[in-house]
Short mmCIF file of C-alpha atoms in Angstrom, two decimals:
data_model
loop_
_atom_site.label_atom_id
_atom_site.label_comp_id
_atom_site.label_asym_id
_atom_site.label_seq_id
_atom_site.Cartn_x
_atom_site.Cartn_y
_atom_site.Cartn_z
CA MET A 221 -9.85 26.21 7.17
CA ARG A 222 -8.59 22.65 6.99
CA ALA A 223 -9.26 22.22 3.30
CA ASN A 224 -7.94 25.67 2.52
CA PHE A 225 -4.75 24.98 4.40
CA ILE A 226 -4.15 21.59 2.78
CA PHE A 227 -4.81 22.88 -0.72
CA SER A 228 -2.40 25.77 -0.31
CA GLU A 229 0.24 23.31 0.95
CA VAL A 230 -0.41 21.03 -2.03
CA TRP A 231 -0.14 23.94 -4.44
CA ILE A 232 3.16 25.08 -2.92
CA GLY A 233 4.51 21.53 -3.10
CA LEU A 234 3.54 21.07 -6.74
CA ARG A 235 5.03 24.41 -7.73
CA ARG A 236 8.32 23.82 -5.94
CA ASN A 237 8.71 20.48 -7.72
CA LEU A 238 7.38 21.60 -11.07
CA THR A 239 9.78 19.63 -13.28
CA MET A 240 9.31 16.44 -11.31
CA THR A 241 5.56 16.91 -11.33
CA VAL A 242 5.59 17.34 -15.11
CA ALA A 243 7.71 14.20 -15.45
CA VAL A 244 5.21 12.28 -13.34
CA ILE A 245 2.26 13.61 -15.33
CA VAL A 246 3.83 12.71 -18.68
CA THR A 247 4.80 9.22 -17.58
CA VAL A 248 1.43 8.51 -16.03
CA ALA A 249 -0.34 9.91 -19.10
CA ILE A 250 1.54 7.77 -21.61
CA GLY A 251 1.45 4.70 -19.39
CA MET A 252 -2.27 5.00 -18.84
CA ALA A 253 -2.93 5.80 -22.51
CA LEU A 254 -1.14 2.61 -23.54
CA LEU A 255 -2.97 0.64 -20.90
CA GLY A 256 -6.18 2.14 -22.28
CA VAL A 257 -5.24 1.24 -25.86
CA GLY A 258 -4.58 -2.29 -24.69
CA LEU A 259 -8.01 -2.42 -23.07
CA MET A 260 -9.63 -0.91 -26.16
CA ILE A 261 -8.02 -3.52 -28.40
CA ASN A 262 -9.30 -6.10 -25.97
CA ALA A 263 -12.83 -4.74 -26.24
CA GLN A 264 -12.48 -4.56 -30.02
CA VAL A 265 -11.40 -8.20 -30.25
CA SER A 266 -14.25 -9.42 -28.10
CA ASN A 267 -16.71 -7.27 -30.07
CA MET A 268 -15.43 -8.75 -33.30
CA LYS A 269 -15.49 -12.27 -31.93
CA ASP A 270 -19.14 -11.88 -30.94
CA PHE A 271 -19.97 -10.29 -34.27
CA TRP A 272 -18.28 -12.90 -36.41
CA ALA A 273 -19.20 -15.91 -34.32
CA ASP A 274 -22.55 -16.31 -36.09
CA LYS A 275 -21.34 -15.15 -39.50
CA VAL A 276 -18.37 -17.40 -40.04
CA GLU A 277 -19.01 -20.24 -42.43
CA ILE A 278 -17.26 -23.24 -43.81
CA SER A 279 -17.00 -23.04 -47.58
CA ALA A 280 -16.85 -26.41 -49.34
CA PHE A 281 -15.82 -25.68 -52.93
CA LEU A 282 -16.81 -28.21 -55.54
CA CYS A 283 -14.75 -29.42 -58.48
CA SER A 284 -15.21 -27.47 -61.69
CA LYS A 285 -14.21 -28.83 -65.10
CA ASP A 286 -10.52 -27.86 -65.05
CA SER A 287 -10.03 -27.53 -61.31
CA PRO A 288 -6.33 -27.62 -60.43
CA PHE A 289 -7.00 -29.33 -57.08
CA GLU A 290 -5.63 -32.83 -56.49
CA ALA A 291 -9.04 -34.13 -55.41
CA CYS A 292 -10.61 -33.15 -58.73
CA LYS A 293 -7.97 -34.63 -61.09
CA ASN A 294 -9.58 -36.60 -63.94
CA THR A 295 -13.12 -36.21 -62.63
CA GLY A 296 -14.24 -33.63 -65.17
CA GLY A 297 -16.07 -31.66 -62.53
CA VAL A 298 -18.67 -32.49 -59.92
CA THR A 299 -21.69 -34.46 -61.09
CA GLU A 300 -25.30 -33.68 -60.34
CA GLN A 301 -25.57 -36.80 -58.23
CA GLU A 302 -22.44 -36.06 -56.21
CA ARG A 303 -23.74 -32.59 -55.42
CA GLU A 304 -27.09 -33.93 -54.19
CA THR A 305 -25.45 -36.61 -52.05
CA LEU A 306 -23.15 -34.06 -50.49
CA ARG A 307 -26.01 -31.70 -49.72
CA GLN A 308 -27.96 -34.48 -47.99
CA GLN A 309 -24.87 -35.62 -46.18
CA ILE A 310 -24.16 -32.15 -44.81
CA GLN A 311 -27.78 -31.56 -43.85
CA ALA A 312 -27.81 -34.82 -41.95
CA MET A 313 -24.97 -33.75 -39.70
CA PRO A 314 -26.29 -32.83 -36.23
CA GLU A 315 -23.79 -29.97 -35.78
CA VAL A 316 -24.92 -28.14 -38.89
CA GLN A 317 -27.35 -25.29 -38.52
CA GLN A 318 -27.83 -24.31 -42.11
CA VAL A 319 -26.40 -25.06 -45.52
CA TYR A 320 -26.94 -23.27 -48.80
CA TYR A 321 -25.65 -23.68 -52.28
CA GLU A 322 -23.83 -20.97 -54.19
CA ASP A 323 -23.58 -21.55 -57.94
CA ALA A 324 -20.92 -20.12 -60.26
CA ALA A 325 -23.05 -17.15 -61.33
CA LYS A 326 -23.73 -16.11 -57.74
CA ALA A 327 -20.04 -16.52 -56.87
CA TYR A 328 -19.10 -14.32 -59.83
CA GLN A 329 -21.60 -11.73 -58.65
CA ASN A 330 -20.07 -11.64 -55.15
CA PHE A 331 -16.60 -11.54 -56.64
CA LYS A 332 -17.54 -8.53 -58.74
CA THR A 333 -19.06 -6.56 -55.85
CA GLN A 334 -16.05 -7.34 -53.72
CA TYR A 335 -13.42 -6.13 -56.17
CA GLY A 336 -15.39 -3.54 -58.16
CA ALA A 337 -16.90 -4.05 -61.60
CA ASP A 338 -14.13 -2.32 -63.52
CA SER A 339 -11.14 -3.95 -61.82
CA VAL A 340 -8.56 -5.76 -63.98
CA LEU A 341 -8.97 -8.88 -61.90
CA VAL A 342 -12.70 -9.05 -62.60
CA ALA A 343 -12.12 -8.50 -66.30
CA ALA A 344 -9.71 -11.44 -66.44
CA VAL A 345 -12.07 -13.87 -64.75
CA LYS A 346 -15.06 -15.49 -66.47
CA VAL A 347 -18.16 -16.92 -64.83
CA GLU A 348 -17.02 -20.48 -65.66
CA ASP A 349 -13.84 -19.92 -63.66
CA MET A 350 -15.75 -19.41 -60.46
CA PRO A 351 -16.22 -22.56 -58.37
CA GLU A 352 -19.63 -23.51 -57.04
CA SER A 353 -19.77 -24.18 -53.33
CA PHE A 354 -21.76 -25.19 -50.27
CA ARG A 355 -21.74 -22.64 -47.47
CA VAL A 356 -22.17 -24.37 -44.13
CA LYS A 357 -23.12 -22.69 -40.89
CA VAL A 358 -22.39 -24.57 -37.72
CA LYS A 359 -24.44 -24.40 -34.52
CA ASN A 360 -21.48 -24.43 -32.21
CA PRO A 361 -18.08 -22.87 -33.06
CA GLU A 362 -16.26 -25.81 -31.43
CA SER A 363 -17.52 -28.29 -34.02
CA TYR A 364 -15.97 -26.49 -36.99
CA THR A 365 -12.99 -28.81 -37.37
CA ALA A 366 -15.06 -31.98 -37.03
CA VAL A 367 -17.50 -30.86 -39.74
CA MET A 368 -14.66 -29.75 -41.98
CA GLU A 369 -12.83 -33.06 -41.70
CA ARG A 370 -15.95 -34.97 -42.70
CA ILE A 371 -16.68 -32.81 -45.75
CA LYS A 372 -13.09 -32.73 -46.93
CA GLY A 373 -12.89 -36.31 -48.24
CA ALA A 374 -16.28 -36.35 -49.95
CA PRO A 375 -16.30 -36.98 -53.72
CA GLY A 376 -16.65 -33.83 -55.84
CA VAL A 377 -15.21 -31.54 -53.17
CA SER A 378 -12.11 -29.66 -54.30
CA ASN A 379 -11.19 -27.98 -51.05
CA VAL A 380 -12.69 -26.71 -47.80
CA VAL A 381 -12.02 -23.24 -46.46
CA ASP A 382 -12.70 -22.22 -42.90
CA GLN A 383 -13.26 -18.45 -42.66
CA LYS A 384 -12.43 -18.65 -39.00
CA LYS A 385 -8.81 -19.33 -39.96
CA ILE A 386 -8.65 -16.03 -41.84
CA LEU A 387 -10.17 -14.14 -38.93
CA GLU A 388 -7.75 -15.78 -36.57
CA ILE A 389 -4.81 -14.16 -38.35
CA TRP A 390 -6.53 -10.82 -37.67
CA PHE A 391 -7.15 -11.70 -34.07
CA SER A 392 -3.59 -12.82 -33.44
CA LEU A 393 -2.32 -9.55 -34.90
CA LEU A 394 -4.60 -7.58 -32.59
CA GLU A 395 -3.58 -9.79 -29.72
CA ARG A 396 0.08 -9.08 -30.34
CA LEU A 397 -0.65 -5.34 -30.55
CA ARG A 398 -2.51 -5.52 -27.29
CA TRP A 399 0.27 -7.36 -25.49
CA SER A 400 2.93 -4.95 -26.70
CA ALA A 401 0.81 -1.96 -25.60
CA LEU A 402 0.29 -3.57 -22.20
CA ALA A 403 3.99 -4.42 -21.86
CA VAL A 404 5.06 -0.83 -22.55
CA ALA A 405 2.30 0.40 -20.24
CA PHE A 406 3.63 -1.85 -17.50
CA ILE A 407 7.17 -0.49 -17.89
CA LEU A 408 5.88 3.08 -17.81
CA VAL A 409 3.78 2.43 -14.74
CA PHE A 410 6.90 1.09 -13.06
CA ALA A 411 8.82 4.23 -14.09
CA ALA A 412 5.94 6.38 -12.84
CA ILE A 413 6.06 4.70 -9.45
CA LEU A 414 9.80 5.40 -9.12
CA LEU A 415 9.32 8.99 -10.28
CA ILE A 416 6.53 9.57 -7.78
CA GLY A 417 8.74 8.15 -5.08
CA ASN A 418 11.45 10.64 -5.95
CA THR A 419 9.02 13.53 -6.16
CA VAL A 420 7.62 12.78 -2.76
CA ARG A 421 11.10 12.45 -1.32
CA LEU A 422 12.08 15.85 -2.73
CA SER A 423 8.85 17.33 -1.50
CA ALA A 424 9.38 15.93 1.97
CA TYR A 425 12.90 17.32 2.01
CA ASN A 426 11.74 20.76 0.83
CA ARG A 427 9.13 20.90 3.53
CA ARG A 428 11.04 19.29 6.38
CA ARG A 429 10.82 22.52 8.41
CA GLU A 430 7.05 22.67 8.16
CA THR A 431 6.56 18.97 8.80
CA GLY A 432 8.97 19.13 11.74
CA ILE A 433 6.92 21.86 13.36
CA MET A 434 3.69 20.09 12.52
CA ARG A 435 4.95 16.99 14.28
CA LEU A 436 6.03 19.06 17.24
CA VAL A 437 2.72 20.80 17.78
CA GLY A 438 0.85 17.53 17.44
CA ALA A 439 -0.63 17.60 13.97
CA SER A 440 -2.14 14.20 13.21
CA ASN A 441 -0.35 11.90 10.79
CA LEU A 442 -3.15 12.29 8.28
CA TYR A 443 -2.76 16.05 8.36
CA ILE A 444 0.98 15.85 7.80
CA GLN A 445 0.78 13.22 5.07
CA LEU A 446 -2.29 14.38 3.21
CA PRO A 447 -0.63 17.24 1.28
CA PHE A 448 2.00 14.83 -0.06
CA VAL A 449 -0.51 12.17 -1.00
CA MET A 450 -2.70 14.82 -2.61
CA GLU A 451 0.25 15.99 -4.68
CA GLY A 452 0.60 12.46 -6.03
CA MET A 453 -3.12 12.22 -6.55
CA ILE A 454 -3.35 15.48 -8.48
CA ALA A 455 -0.39 14.51 -10.67
CA GLY A 456 -2.13 11.19 -11.30
CA LEU A 457 -5.41 12.90 -12.07
CA VAL A 458 -3.86 15.37 -14.53
CA GLY A 459 -1.96 12.48 -16.12
CA GLY A 460 -5.26 10.63 -16.35
CA VAL A 461 -6.94 13.55 -18.10
CA VAL A 462 -4.09 13.75 -20.62
CA ALA A 463 -4.35 9.97 -21.10
CA ALA A 464 -8.10 10.33 -21.67
CA THR A 465 -7.44 12.92 -24.37
CA LEU A 466 -4.93 10.59 -26.02
CA LEU A 467 -7.43 7.74 -25.87
CA ILE A 468 -10.18 9.84 -27.43
CA MET A 469 -7.73 10.81 -30.16
CA SER A 470 -6.77 7.20 -30.74
CA LYS A 471 -10.46 6.32 -30.99
CA VAL A 472 -11.07 9.10 -33.53
CA PHE A 473 -7.99 8.60 -35.67
CA LEU A 474 -7.14 4.92 -35.22
CA PHE A 475 -10.12 2.82 -34.24
CA GLU A 476 -12.57 4.87 -36.27
CA SER A 477 -10.60 4.37 -39.50
CA VAL A 478 -10.40 0.62 -38.86
CA GLY A 479 -13.96 0.62 -37.61
CA GLN A 480 -15.50 1.59 -40.94
CA TYR A 481 -14.58 -1.88 -42.24
CA LEU A 482 -16.03 -3.58 -39.21
CA GLY A 483 -19.63 -2.37 -39.31
CA SER A 484 -21.46 -2.95 -36.08
CA SER A 485 -18.45 -4.69 -34.51
CA ALA A 486 -16.57 -1.39 -34.38
CA LEU A 487 -15.58 -0.02 -30.99
CA GLY A 488 -18.31 2.21 -29.57
CA TRP A 489 -17.96 5.35 -27.47
CA ASN A 490 -19.38 3.58 -24.45
CA ASP A 491 -16.44 1.17 -24.58
CA VAL A 492 -14.07 4.16 -24.73
CA ALA A 493 -15.78 5.86 -21.79
CA TRP A 494 -15.47 2.71 -19.75
CA VAL A 495 -11.78 2.36 -20.61
CA ILE A 496 -11.12 6.01 -19.74
CA MET A 497 -12.77 5.69 -16.35
CA LEU A 498 -10.84 2.53 -15.60
CA THR A 499 -7.45 3.93 -16.62
CA MET A 500 -8.06 7.14 -14.65
CA ALA A 501 -8.95 5.19 -11.55
CA ILE A 502 -5.88 2.97 -11.96
CA GLY A 503 -3.63 6.01 -12.54
CA VAL A 504 -4.86 7.82 -9.45
CA ILE A 505 -4.68 4.71 -7.29
CA ILE A 506 -1.13 3.95 -8.41
CA CYS A 507 -0.03 7.55 -7.70
CA VAL A 508 -1.64 7.63 -4.27
CA MET A 509 -0.21 4.26 -3.29
CA ALA A 510 3.28 5.21 -4.50
CA SER A 511 3.17 8.50 -2.59
CA PHE A 512 1.94 6.82 0.53
CA VAL A 513 4.54 4.07 0.50
CA THR A 514 7.45 6.48 -0.04
CA LEU A 515 6.10 8.83 2.62
CA ARG A 516 6.40 6.09 5.19
CA ARG A 517 10.09 5.95 4.41
CA TYR A 518 10.97 9.63 4.14
CA LEU A 519 8.58 11.37 6.49
CA ARG A 520 9.01 10.27 10.05
CA VAL A 521 5.82 10.77 11.95
CA MET B 34 2.94 15.58 35.48
CA ILE B 35 6.20 13.99 34.27
CA HIS B 36 7.27 10.79 35.94
CA PHE B 37 10.46 8.88 35.03
CA ASP B 38 10.91 5.55 36.72
CA ASN B 39 14.34 3.95 36.34
CA VAL B 40 14.61 5.02 32.71
CA THR B 41 17.59 3.98 30.60
CA LYS B 42 18.16 5.08 27.03
CA VAL B 43 20.99 3.75 24.88
CA TYR B 44 21.23 5.03 21.31
CA ALA B 45 22.01 2.51 18.60
CA ASN B 46 25.74 2.26 17.79
CA GLN B 47 26.69 3.68 21.18
CA ASN B 48 27.95 1.82 24.20
CA ARG B 49 27.46 4.48 26.84
CA PRO B 50 23.83 5.10 27.78
CA ALA B 51 22.52 8.62 27.18
CA LEU B 52 20.37 8.22 30.26
CA ASP B 53 21.28 5.71 32.94
CA HIS B 54 18.56 4.55 35.34
CA ILE B 55 16.94 7.94 35.82
CA SER B 56 14.07 8.42 38.24
CA VAL B 57 12.55 11.85 38.53
CA ASP B 58 9.17 13.42 39.26
CA VAL B 59 7.97 16.78 38.05
CA ASP B 60 4.70 17.99 39.56
CA LYS B 61 1.99 20.03 37.95
CA GLY B 62 2.89 23.72 37.77
CA GLU B 63 6.54 23.19 38.68
CA PHE B 64 9.45 25.05 37.05
CA VAL B 65 12.48 22.80 36.67
CA PHE B 66 15.94 23.56 35.31
CA LEU B 67 17.75 20.67 33.71
CA VAL B 68 21.46 21.46 33.86
CA GLY B 69 24.65 19.66 32.99
CA PRO B 70 27.40 19.65 30.36
CA SER B 71 26.77 18.85 26.72
CA GLY B 72 26.07 15.16 26.19
CA SER B 73 24.86 14.67 29.75
CA GLY B 74 21.42 13.59 28.55
CA LYS B 75 19.33 16.76 28.85
CA SER B 76 18.04 16.66 25.27
CA THR B 77 17.44 12.92 25.48
CA PHE B 78 15.28 13.56 28.52
CA LEU B 79 13.16 16.07 26.60
CA ARG B 80 12.91 13.79 23.57
CA LEU B 81 11.69 10.95 25.74
CA VAL B 82 8.95 13.15 27.20
CA LEU B 83 7.76 13.89 23.65
CA LYS B 84 7.97 10.21 22.72
CA GLU B 85 10.36 11.07 19.94
CA GLU B 86 12.51 8.30 21.38
CA ARG B 87 11.63 5.18 23.33
CA PRO B 88 13.48 4.18 26.48
CA ASN B 89 15.35 0.87 26.51
CA ALA B 90 14.22 0.25 30.05
CA GLY B 91 12.01 1.87 32.66
CA ALA B 92 8.63 3.56 32.53
CA ILE B 93 7.68 7.13 31.60
CA HIS B 94 4.37 8.76 32.47
CA VAL B 95 3.45 12.12 31.00
CA ALA B 96 0.20 13.87 31.92
CA GLY B 97 -1.04 10.65 33.46
CA LYS B 98 -0.33 8.54 30.36
CA ASP B 99 2.05 5.61 30.24
CA LEU B 100 4.08 6.37 27.12
CA ALA B 101 4.99 2.73 26.54
CA ARG B 102 1.30 1.93 26.18
CA LEU B 103 0.45 4.99 24.12
CA SER B 104 -0.17 3.94 20.52
CA ASN B 105 1.60 5.82 17.72
CA PHE B 106 -1.80 6.95 16.61
CA LYS B 107 -2.24 8.88 19.85
CA VAL B 108 1.22 10.45 20.03
CA PRO B 109 0.05 13.64 18.22
CA HIS B 110 -2.56 14.13 20.94
CA LEU B 111 0.14 13.85 23.59
CA ARG B 112 2.22 16.45 21.76
CA ARG B 113 -0.71 18.87 21.65
CA ARG B 114 -0.47 19.06 25.42
CA ILE B 115 3.27 19.76 25.33
CA GLY B 116 4.76 22.98 23.99
CA CYS B 117 8.35 23.07 22.74
CA VAL B 118 10.95 25.83 22.42
CA PHE B 119 14.42 25.34 20.97
CA GLN B 120 17.72 27.13 20.80
CA ASP B 121 17.34 27.68 17.04
CA PHE B 122 13.73 29.03 17.27
CA ARG B 123 12.50 26.87 14.33
CA LEU B 124 10.24 29.51 12.83
CA LEU B 125 8.94 29.34 9.26
CA PRO B 126 10.87 32.06 7.40
CA ASN B 127 8.14 32.67 4.83
CA LYS B 128 5.42 33.35 7.39
CA ASN B 129 5.02 36.42 9.58
CA VAL B 130 4.69 36.39 13.36
CA TYR B 131 0.93 35.96 13.35
CA GLU B 132 1.06 33.20 10.71
CA ASN B 133 3.83 31.36 12.52
CA VAL B 134 1.77 31.23 15.69
CA ALA B 135 -1.45 30.47 13.83
CA PHE B 136 0.27 27.60 11.97
CA ALA B 137 0.40 25.59 15.20
CA LEU B 138 -3.38 25.84 15.49
CA GLU B 139 -4.15 25.40 11.79
CA VAL B 140 -2.36 22.07 11.58
CA ILE B 141 -4.35 20.64 14.46
CA GLY B 142 -7.53 21.74 12.73
CA LYS B 143 -8.70 24.57 14.99
CA PRO B 144 -11.43 26.76 13.48
CA ARG B 145 -10.44 30.11 12.00
CA ARG B 146 -12.58 32.08 14.45
CA PHE B 147 -10.79 30.54 17.39
CA ILE B 148 -7.39 31.26 15.83
CA ARG B 149 -8.26 34.91 15.20
CA LYS B 150 -9.21 35.33 18.82
CA VAL B 151 -6.40 33.42 20.51
CA VAL B 152 -3.30 34.31 18.49
CA PRO B 153 -3.29 38.07 19.22
CA GLU B 154 -3.70 37.33 22.94
CA VAL B 155 -0.67 35.10 22.98
CA VAL B 156 1.38 37.46 20.82
CA GLU B 157 0.66 40.10 23.44
CA LEU B 158 1.50 37.74 26.30
CA VAL B 159 5.03 37.23 24.96
CA GLY B 160 5.45 40.98 24.48
CA LEU B 161 5.24 41.27 20.70
CA GLU B 162 2.16 43.47 20.41
CA GLY B 163 2.34 45.59 17.29
CA LYS B 164 4.80 43.24 15.59
CA ALA B 165 2.34 40.60 14.44
CA HIS B 166 2.97 41.30 10.77
CA ARG B 167 6.77 41.31 10.87
CA MET B 168 8.67 38.51 9.15
CA PRO B 169 11.12 36.48 11.27
CA ASP B 170 14.18 37.99 9.57
CA GLU B 171 13.00 41.45 10.60
CA LEU B 172 13.13 40.46 14.26
CA SER B 173 15.98 40.22 16.77
CA GLY B 174 16.97 36.85 18.20
CA GLY B 175 15.12 37.59 21.43
CA GLU B 176 11.98 38.53 19.53
CA GLN B 177 12.19 35.40 17.38
CA GLN B 178 12.38 33.31 20.53
CA ARG B 179 9.29 35.10 21.83
CA VAL B 180 7.47 34.09 18.65
CA ALA B 181 8.57 30.50 19.22
CA MET B 182 7.26 30.68 22.79
CA ALA B 183 3.97 32.13 21.60
CA ARG B 184 3.65 29.23 19.16
CA ALA B 185 4.50 26.71 21.89
CA PHE B 186 1.97 28.22 24.28
CA VAL B 187 -0.88 29.16 21.97
CA ASN B 188 -2.61 25.81 22.42
CA ARG B 189 -2.39 26.16 26.23
CA PRO B 190 -0.24 23.08 26.81
CA MET B 191 0.06 21.46 30.23
CA ILE B 192 3.82 21.21 29.83
CA LEU B 193 6.35 23.51 28.19
CA LEU B 194 9.72 22.01 27.27
CA ALA B 195 12.51 24.47 26.53
CA ASP B 196 15.82 23.19 25.15
CA GLU B 197 18.39 25.93 25.82
CA PRO B 198 16.02 28.71 24.81
CA THR B 199 18.58 31.39 25.68
CA GLY B 200 21.48 29.63 23.97
CA ASN B 201 21.57 32.04 21.03
CA ILE B 202 20.59 35.18 22.94
CA ASP B 203 22.63 37.75 24.82
CA PRO B 204 22.27 37.88 28.65
CA ALA B 205 20.26 41.12 28.75
CA THR B 206 17.66 39.77 26.30
CA SER B 207 17.64 36.43 28.07
CA ILE B 208 16.13 38.06 31.14
CA GLY B 209 13.13 39.06 29.03
CA ILE B 210 12.79 35.50 27.74
CA MET B 211 12.89 34.15 31.28
CA LYS B 212 10.19 36.61 32.31
CA VAL B 213 7.95 35.23 29.59
CA LEU B 214 8.67 31.65 30.68
CA ASP B 215 7.89 32.65 34.26
CA ARG B 216 4.65 34.23 33.12
CA ILE B 217 3.73 31.04 31.29
CA ASN B 218 4.61 29.02 34.38
CA ARG B 219 2.33 31.21 36.50
CA THR B 220 -0.66 30.23 34.34
CA GLY B 221 -0.20 26.74 35.78
CA THR B 222 1.90 25.30 32.96
CA THR B 223 4.69 22.96 34.01
CA VAL B 224 8.01 24.20 32.58
CA VAL B 225 11.10 22.07 32.06
CA MET B 226 14.07 24.02 30.76
CA ALA B 227 17.42 22.53 29.78
CA THR B 228 20.16 25.14 29.99
CA HIS B 229 23.85 25.95 30.33
CA ASP B 230 23.19 29.46 31.52
CA ALA B 231 24.40 29.66 35.14
CA ALA B 232 23.35 33.28 35.65
CA ILE B 233 19.75 32.53 34.75
CA VAL B 234 19.55 29.45 36.95
CA ASP B 235 21.06 31.35 39.86
CA SER B 236 18.71 34.30 39.50
CA MET B 237 15.49 32.28 39.18
CA ARG B 238 15.95 30.12 42.27
CA LYS B 239 13.86 27.24 40.98
CA ARG B 240 14.26 23.50 41.24
CA VAL B 241 17.48 22.29 39.61
CA VAL B 242 18.10 18.77 38.32
CA GLU B 243 21.70 18.21 37.29
CA LEU B 244 22.68 15.44 34.90
CA GLU B 245 26.15 14.12 34.28
CA ASP B 246 26.95 11.20 31.96
CA GLY B 247 23.30 10.24 31.94
CA LYS B 248 22.92 10.15 35.72
CA ILE B 249 21.22 12.55 38.10
CA VAL B 250 23.92 13.97 40.35
CA ARG B 251 21.79 16.61 42.05
CA ASP B 252 18.10 17.37 42.49
CA GLN B 253 17.55 20.45 44.57
CA SER B 254 14.63 22.79 45.05
CA ARG B 255 15.47 26.50 44.87
CA GLY B 256 18.90 25.53 43.61
CA VAL B 257 21.71 27.33 41.80
CA TYR B 258 23.73 26.25 38.79
CA GLY B 259 27.22 25.55 40.02
CA GLN B 260 26.78 24.30 43.58
CA ALA B 261 28.06 20.81 42.94
CA TYR B 262 31.41 21.96 41.70
#
């Protein structure tokens, strides 16, 4: 009886305020979807950071015969002795985990696989143009700069490239995307709270006869307030379901297409499921809280 | 049953008190008329009994409870023991007679079986047998007030408050309404009725409490309406 009664009241309330309810659902859905996208980008960034942390290397390129770099001017390329000294020097560093040598032929091979064998770029480049290099792996990501600085000045080294720098451009782009998604989500959540407030106020006004009688015959506060709070909750829940659909779509169409370049660091479905559950919970909680707070103002008990 | 001790009520933004140091006692099973011109404080009295308003001074006891010490949380339980009838009936227009009466029990969480048993009894008590499935707008004013009384009484309250229940009803029909109130009173329910209707007060010969400008000017058992004038 109780549940029956409350659900029929909730249904009547939602139907009477259909346009407002739809407005609440749409706002909550978009707000929560953007919040979810923000969280998914977050998960993606941390996935990628973990993935790349043990793959990022420092590349110390060595002078070739006609290297344009300032450090190589008039040297005529790195000598056998310089190369050996450098290798020993790098291996002696306590921060270094591993170092290996990549000669010009190997570099050309990598270059070719990266750009495709029949590309114009590959055709224009000869094996002799490729620089030989030392690839250095560091035990601890924090010591990158220190190691780099020490290699930089060594004789025979043309330039030092830190792959982390390249990744960081990526990360900062993702970070900016995440913050803008979260900022818009925040604004929409704010709008949703105001909308819910208005919906509840309308609902309370529409049902003032019923609530007046309920008060009079001694219905408990919970009983009077529950239909209103449930209206908010159901709007939040439906909004959450729509948001979940949007998030699944964004995973399929957005993250999946980026993910194919990321290998195992791509966002998994378990991350998405977690994000969906979190955004749904947040959406429902926000709706319930907003309903409850406005009820205190517009429904005298 | 209702005990007012030196109660004063001043509404915000008003200088003159609505009730001015009122002391009154209503015993269990009594029938009391509250008479006096508009603005004399009759409605304020009833609202204070329901704890819809708080007094500025003085103490109120209803059904053995000190209202000042009754937490907001418990106010609904107080109101379950008090039935209310108003001049404007306050029925739900989209519910029929049965549903209007049942509503009062549904919202305090009574089981369906209990409601099915009790509602028809009360509908019969107020003289509406056979009309349980009529909508309020298909009923006369007197019949609508009977529905309101059925709703007020269906939970067997200890006290029934009636705020000018015959105010919108012609004199002939009013007699029927008073008969129902008398019937309810005879079950042991305390009835407090605020009214302007001199004929009714005179015919019933019950206790009369007269208010004027928030003060009690007369409290008389087996009284009539206009004696003080």
